[in-house]
């Protein structure tokens, strides 16, 4: 997970330990899933990741908050991160 805010990174980490759902155990993500999640505090317009390093990029609760130029840069970055055939949702 990536967010510019250290606070929201902490919230996501906590929710991963507490929420319930289809891929979750009663107290959060399964241990296997938790072990695979990497939380990164960074700007979505300029991430520290290599080109074509993800099969899926998900943008949630962000595009409606940004000015048009920042939104365009964020989408450009998302497409840079996607492997060929990757999914942006």
Tab-separated table of N, CA and C in Angstrom:
chain	number	residue	atom	x	y	z
A	1	UNK	N	0.825	-1.173	0.000
A	1	UNK	CA	0.000	0.000	0.000
A	1	UNK	C	0.868	1.235	0.000
A	2	UNK	N	0.405	2.284	-0.633
A	2	UNK	CA	1.148	3.531	-0.726
A	2	UNK	C	0.238	4.686	-0.373
A	3	UNK	N	0.765	5.608	0.422
A	3	UNK	CA	0.037	6.831	0.740
A	3	UNK	C	1.052	7.908	1.063
A	4	UNK	N	0.690	9.145	0.809
A	4	UNK	CA	1.551	10.273	1.123
A	4	UNK	C	1.555	10.559	2.624
A	5	UNK	N	0.512	10.135	3.303
A	5	UNK	CA	0.336	10.439	4.722
A	5	UNK	C	0.796	9.286	5.621
A	6	UNK	N	1.767	9.529	6.500
A	6	UNK	CA	2.159	8.497	7.461
A	6	UNK	C	0.978	8.074	8.345
A	7	UNK	N	0.086	9.022	8.641
A	7	UNK	CA	-1.092	8.698	9.452
A	7	UNK	C	-1.947	7.638	8.761
A	8	UNK	N	-2.231	7.827	7.457
A	8	UNK	CA	-3.082	6.864	6.766
A	8	UNK	C	-2.379	5.535	6.505
A	9	UNK	N	-1.057	5.540	6.427
A	9	UNK	CA	-0.322	4.270	6.376
A	9	UNK	C	-0.551	3.511	7.680
A	10	UNK	N	-0.472	4.219	8.804
A	10	UNK	CA	-0.707	3.580	10.109
A	10	UNK	C	-2.136	3.065	10.220
A	11	UNK	N	-3.099	3.825	9.713
A	11	UNK	CA	-4.501	3.381	9.724
A	11	UNK	C	-4.652	2.106	8.900
A	12	UNK	N	-4.052	2.068	7.722
A	12	UNK	CA	-4.141	0.881	6.867
A	12	UNK	C	-3.516	-0.333	7.544
A	13	UNK	N	-2.383	-0.138	8.182
A	13	UNK	CA	-1.734	-1.247	8.892
A	13	UNK	C	-2.635	-1.766	10.006
A	14	UNK	N	-3.231	-0.864	10.747
A	14	UNK	CA	-4.122	-1.260	11.837
A	14	UNK	C	-5.352	-1.981	11.305
A	15	UNK	N	-5.948	-1.450	10.248
A	15	UNK	CA	-7.134	-2.097	9.673
A	15	UNK	C	-6.807	-3.483	9.140
A	16	UNK	N	-5.605	-3.647	8.598
A	16	UNK	CA	-5.192	-4.953	8.108
A	16	UNK	C	-5.127	-5.987	9.215
A	17	UNK	N	-4.992	-5.529	10.439
A	17	UNK	CA	-4.939	-6.438	11.584
A	17	UNK	C	-6.302	-6.642	12.223
A	18	UNK	N	-7.292	-5.785	11.879
A	18	UNK	CA	-8.563	-5.817	12.589
A	18	UNK	C	-9.774	-6.189	11.751
A	19	UNK	N	-9.826	-5.812	10.487
A	19	UNK	CA	-11.034	-5.999	9.674
A	19	UNK	C	-11.357	-7.465	9.442
A	20	UNK	N	-12.580	-7.683	8.983
A	20	UNK	CA	-13.011	-9.024	8.606
A	20	UNK	C	-13.508	-9.001	7.174
A	21	UNK	N	-13.528	-10.150	6.529
A	21	UNK	CA	-14.000	-10.244	5.156
A	21	UNK	C	-13.593	-11.574	4.558
A	22	UNK	N	-13.865	-11.752	3.263
A	22	UNK	CA	-13.668	-13.038	2.604
A	22	UNK	C	-12.233	-13.538	2.676
A	23	UNK	N	-11.237	-12.654	2.528
A	23	UNK	CA	-9.841	-13.082	2.556
A	23	UNK	C	-9.196	-12.733	3.888
A	24	UNK	N	-10.010	-12.573	4.876
A	24	UNK	CA	-9.514	-12.114	6.170
A	24	UNK	C	-9.781	-13.183	7.224
A	25	UNK	N	-9.011	-13.164	8.266
A	25	UNK	CA	-9.355	-13.947	9.446
A	25	UNK	C	-10.069	-12.991	10.402
A	26	UNK	N	-10.665	-13.467	11.486
A	26	UNK	CA	-11.466	-12.579	12.340
A	26	UNK	C	-10.731	-11.331	12.824
A	27	UNK	N	-9.429	-11.384	13.012
A	27	UNK	CA	-8.715	-10.204	13.511
A	27	UNK	C	-7.915	-9.492	12.420
A	28	UNK	N	-8.244	-9.729	11.129
A	28	UNK	CA	-7.580	-8.997	10.050
A	28	UNK	C	-7.128	-9.901	8.940
A	29	UNK	N	-6.203	-9.398	8.110
A	29	UNK	CA	-5.634	-10.209	7.040
A	29	UNK	C	-5.031	-11.480	7.619
A	30	UNK	N	-4.991	-12.524	6.838
A	30	UNK	CA	-4.287	-13.716	7.287
A	30	UNK	C	-2.816	-13.371	7.463
A	31	UNK	N	-2.117	-14.120	8.289
A	31	UNK	CA	-0.699	-13.866	8.518
A	31	UNK	C	0.088	-13.914	7.218
A	32	UNK	N	-0.284	-14.830	6.323
A	32	UNK	CA	0.413	-14.950	5.035
A	32	UNK	C	0.268	-13.671	4.215
A	33	UNK	N	-0.933	-13.126	4.158
A	33	UNK	CA	-1.154	-11.886	3.407
A	33	UNK	C	-0.444	-10.726	4.087
A	34	UNK	N	-0.571	-10.609	5.404
A	34	UNK	CA	0.111	-9.534	6.127
A	34	UNK	C	1.606	-9.549	5.871
A	35	UNK	N	2.204	-10.718	5.796
A	35	UNK	CA	3.642	-10.827	5.583
A	35	UNK	C	4.050	-10.333	4.196
A	36	UNK	N	3.113	-10.320	3.251
A	36	UNK	CA	3.422	-9.921	1.867
A	36	UNK	C	3.135	-8.451	1.594
A	37	UNK	N	2.470	-7.755	2.505
A	37	UNK	CA	2.120	-6.350	2.286
A	37	UNK	C	3.295	-5.465	2.679
A	38	UNK	N	3.629	-4.548	1.780
A	38	UNK	CA	4.667	-3.559	2.042
A	38	UNK	C	3.994	-2.189	2.056
A	39	UNK	N	4.116	-1.479	3.146
A	39	UNK	CA	3.513	-0.159	3.281
A	39	UNK	C	4.572	0.896	2.988
A	40	UNK	N	4.267	1.813	2.074
A	40	UNK	CA	5.229	2.820	1.640
A	40	UNK	C	4.601	4.204	1.745
A	41	UNK	N	5.308	5.098	2.398
A	41	UNK	CA	4.890	6.497	2.470
A	41	UNK	C	5.614	7.233	1.343
A	42	UNK	N	4.862	7.617	0.308
A	42	UNK	CA	5.465	8.276	-0.852
A	42	UNK	C	4.385	9.000	-1.646
A	43	UNK	N	4.838	9.861	-2.544
A	43	UNK	CA	3.954	10.598	-3.435
A	43	UNK	C	3.573	9.695	-4.607
A	44	UNK	N	2.295	9.534	-4.859
A	44	UNK	CA	1.820	8.659	-5.938
A	44	UNK	C	2.190	9.186	-7.323
A	45	UNK	N	2.636	10.426	-7.403
A	45	UNK	CA	3.071	10.997	-8.679
A	45	UNK	C	4.518	10.639	-9.001
A	46	UNK	N	5.252	10.148	-8.009
A	46	UNK	CA	6.674	9.857	-8.185
A	46	UNK	C	7.078	8.797	-7.164
A	47	UNK	N	6.788	7.550	-7.461
A	47	UNK	CA	7.024	6.467	-6.500
A	47	UNK	C	8.458	5.934	-6.608
A	48	UNK	N	8.895	5.196	-5.584
A	48	UNK	CA	10.243	4.638	-5.602
A	48	UNK	C	10.351	3.299	-6.329
A	49	UNK	N	9.295	2.881	-7.007
A	49	UNK	CA	9.271	1.560	-7.616
A	49	UNK	C	9.827	1.569	-9.046
A	50	UNK	N	10.331	0.418	-9.472
A	50	UNK	CA	10.871	0.269	-10.825
A	50	UNK	C	9.746	0.196	-11.853
A	51	UNK	N	10.086	0.521	-13.099
A	51	UNK	CA	9.137	0.388	-14.210
A	51	UNK	C	8.602	-1.040	-14.269
A	52	UNK	N	7.331	-1.160	-14.653
A	52	UNK	CA	6.702	-2.473	-14.895
A	52	UNK	C	6.913	-3.430	-13.731
A	53	UNK	N	6.641	-2.953	-12.523
A	53	UNK	CA	6.881	-3.789	-11.350
A	53	UNK	C	5.604	-4.325	-10.689
A	54	UNK	N	4.428	-3.993	-11.243
A	54	UNK	CA	3.171	-4.443	-10.639
A	54	UNK	C	2.217	-4.988	-11.698
A	55	UNK	N	1.458	-5.997	-11.306
A	55	UNK	CA	0.396	-6.533	-12.165
A	55	UNK	C	-0.891	-5.741	-12.009
A	56	UNK	N	-1.051	-5.078	-10.864
A	56	UNK	CA	-2.273	-4.337	-10.581
A	56	UNK	C	-1.918	-3.067	-9.815
A	57	UNK	N	-2.528	-1.952	-10.225
A	57	UNK	CA	-2.430	-0.699	-9.491
A	57	UNK	C	-3.858	-0.254	-9.218
A	58	UNK	N	-4.158	0.003	-7.957
A	58	UNK	CA	-5.491	0.433	-7.550
A	58	UNK	C	-5.399	1.843	-6.975
A	59	UNK	N	-6.235	2.730	-7.477
A	59	UNK	CA	-6.290	4.102	-6.978
A	59	UNK	C	-7.638	4.284	-6.282
A	60	UNK	N	-7.616	4.438	-4.983
A	60	UNK	CA	-8.863	4.544	-4.228
A	60	UNK	C	-8.891	5.842	-3.422
A	61	UNK	N	-9.982	6.539	-3.505
A	61	UNK	CA	-10.214	7.743	-2.701
A	61	UNK	C	-9.152	8.814	-2.915
A	62	UNK	N	-8.689	8.979	-4.153
A	62	UNK	CA	-7.638	9.964	-4.370
A	62	UNK	C	-7.883	10.848	-5.585
A	63	UNK	N	-8.356	10.315	-6.679
A	63	UNK	CA	-8.400	11.092	-7.920
A	63	UNK	C	-9.323	12.303	-7.822
A	64	UNK	N	-10.393	12.214	-7.065
A	64	UNK	CA	-11.321	13.345	-6.957
A	64	UNK	C	-10.781	14.457	-6.059
A	65	UNK	N	-9.703	14.179	-5.319
A	65	UNK	CA	-9.149	15.155	-4.384
A	65	UNK	C	-8.056	16.026	-4.994
A	66	UNK	N	-7.559	15.664	-6.169
A	66	UNK	CA	-6.367	16.303	-6.722
A	66	UNK	C	-6.674	17.285	-7.840
A	67	UNK	N	-5.810	18.273	-8.037
A	67	UNK	CA	-5.924	19.114	-9.227
A	67	UNK	C	-5.675	18.274	-10.478
A	68	UNK	N	-6.144	18.741	-11.608
A	68	UNK	CA	-6.054	17.972	-12.849
A	68	UNK	C	-4.604	17.587	-13.186
A	69	UNK	N	-3.670	18.493	-13.038
A	69	UNK	CA	-2.270	18.199	-13.383
A	69	UNK	C	-1.708	17.086	-12.495
A	70	UNK	N	-2.005	17.135	-11.209
A	70	UNK	CA	-1.531	16.097	-10.300
A	70	UNK	C	-2.181	14.755	-10.622
A	71	UNK	N	-3.463	14.782	-10.970
A	71	UNK	CA	-4.159	13.548	-11.347
A	71	UNK	C	-3.509	12.932	-12.575
A	72	UNK	N	-3.187	13.750	-13.575
A	72	UNK	CA	-2.540	13.246	-14.784
A	72	UNK	C	-1.185	12.627	-14.462
A	73	UNK	N	-0.394	13.284	-13.621
A	73	UNK	CA	0.922	12.744	-13.250
A	73	UNK	C	0.778	11.428	-12.487
A	74	UNK	N	-0.264	11.328	-11.655
A	74	UNK	CA	-0.485	10.099	-10.907
A	74	UNK	C	-0.857	8.947	-11.856
A	75	UNK	N	-1.709	9.222	-12.836
A	75	UNK	CA	-2.056	8.185	-13.811
A	75	UNK	C	-0.847	7.808	-14.661
A	76	UNK	N	-0.049	8.789	-15.054
A	76	UNK	CA	1.183	8.488	-15.797
A	76	UNK	C	2.079	7.559	-14.992
A	77	UNK	N	2.209	7.828	-13.698
A	77	UNK	CA	3.034	6.996	-12.821
A	77	UNK	C	2.431	5.598	-12.686
A	78	UNK	N	1.117	5.508	-12.553
A	78	UNK	CA	0.458	4.203	-12.439
A	78	UNK	C	0.727	3.353	-13.679
A	79	UNK	N	0.626	3.955	-14.850
A	79	UNK	CA	0.886	3.206	-16.082
A	79	UNK	C	2.356	2.827	-16.205
A	80	UNK	N	3.254	3.658	-15.703
A	80	UNK	CA	4.683	3.326	-15.704
A	80	UNK	C	4.950	2.091	-14.845
A	81	UNK	N	4.219	1.971	-13.752
A	81	UNK	CA	4.437	0.869	-12.816
A	81	UNK	C	3.862	-0.459	-13.297
A	82	UNK	N	2.859	-0.396	-14.179
A	82	UNK	CA	2.188	-1.618	-14.618
A	82	UNK	C	3.033	-2.440	-15.585
A	83	UNK	N	3.018	-3.746	-15.357
A	83	UNK	CA	3.621	-4.684	-16.322
A	83	UNK	C	2.718	-4.744	-17.549
A	84	UNK	N	3.230	-5.175	-18.687
A	84	UNK	CA	2.360	-5.358	-19.864
A	84	UNK	C	1.180	-6.270	-19.512
A	85	UNK	N	-0.010	-5.834	-19.873
A	85	UNK	CA	-1.221	-6.576	-19.548
A	85	UNK	C	-1.722	-6.328	-18.145
A	86	UNK	N	-1.040	-5.438	-17.384
A	86	UNK	CA	-1.456	-5.145	-16.015
A	86	UNK	C	-2.777	-4.411	-15.963
A	87	UNK	N	-3.353	-4.330	-14.788
A	87	UNK	CA	-4.687	-3.768	-14.595
A	87	UNK	C	-4.606	-2.529	-13.709
A	88	UNK	N	-5.264	-1.476	-14.151
A	88	UNK	CA	-5.443	-0.265	-13.346
A	88	UNK	C	-6.895	-0.201	-12.940
A	89	UNK	N	-7.148	-0.140	-11.649
A	89	UNK	CA	-8.541	-0.063	-11.182
A	89	UNK	C	-8.665	0.933	-10.054
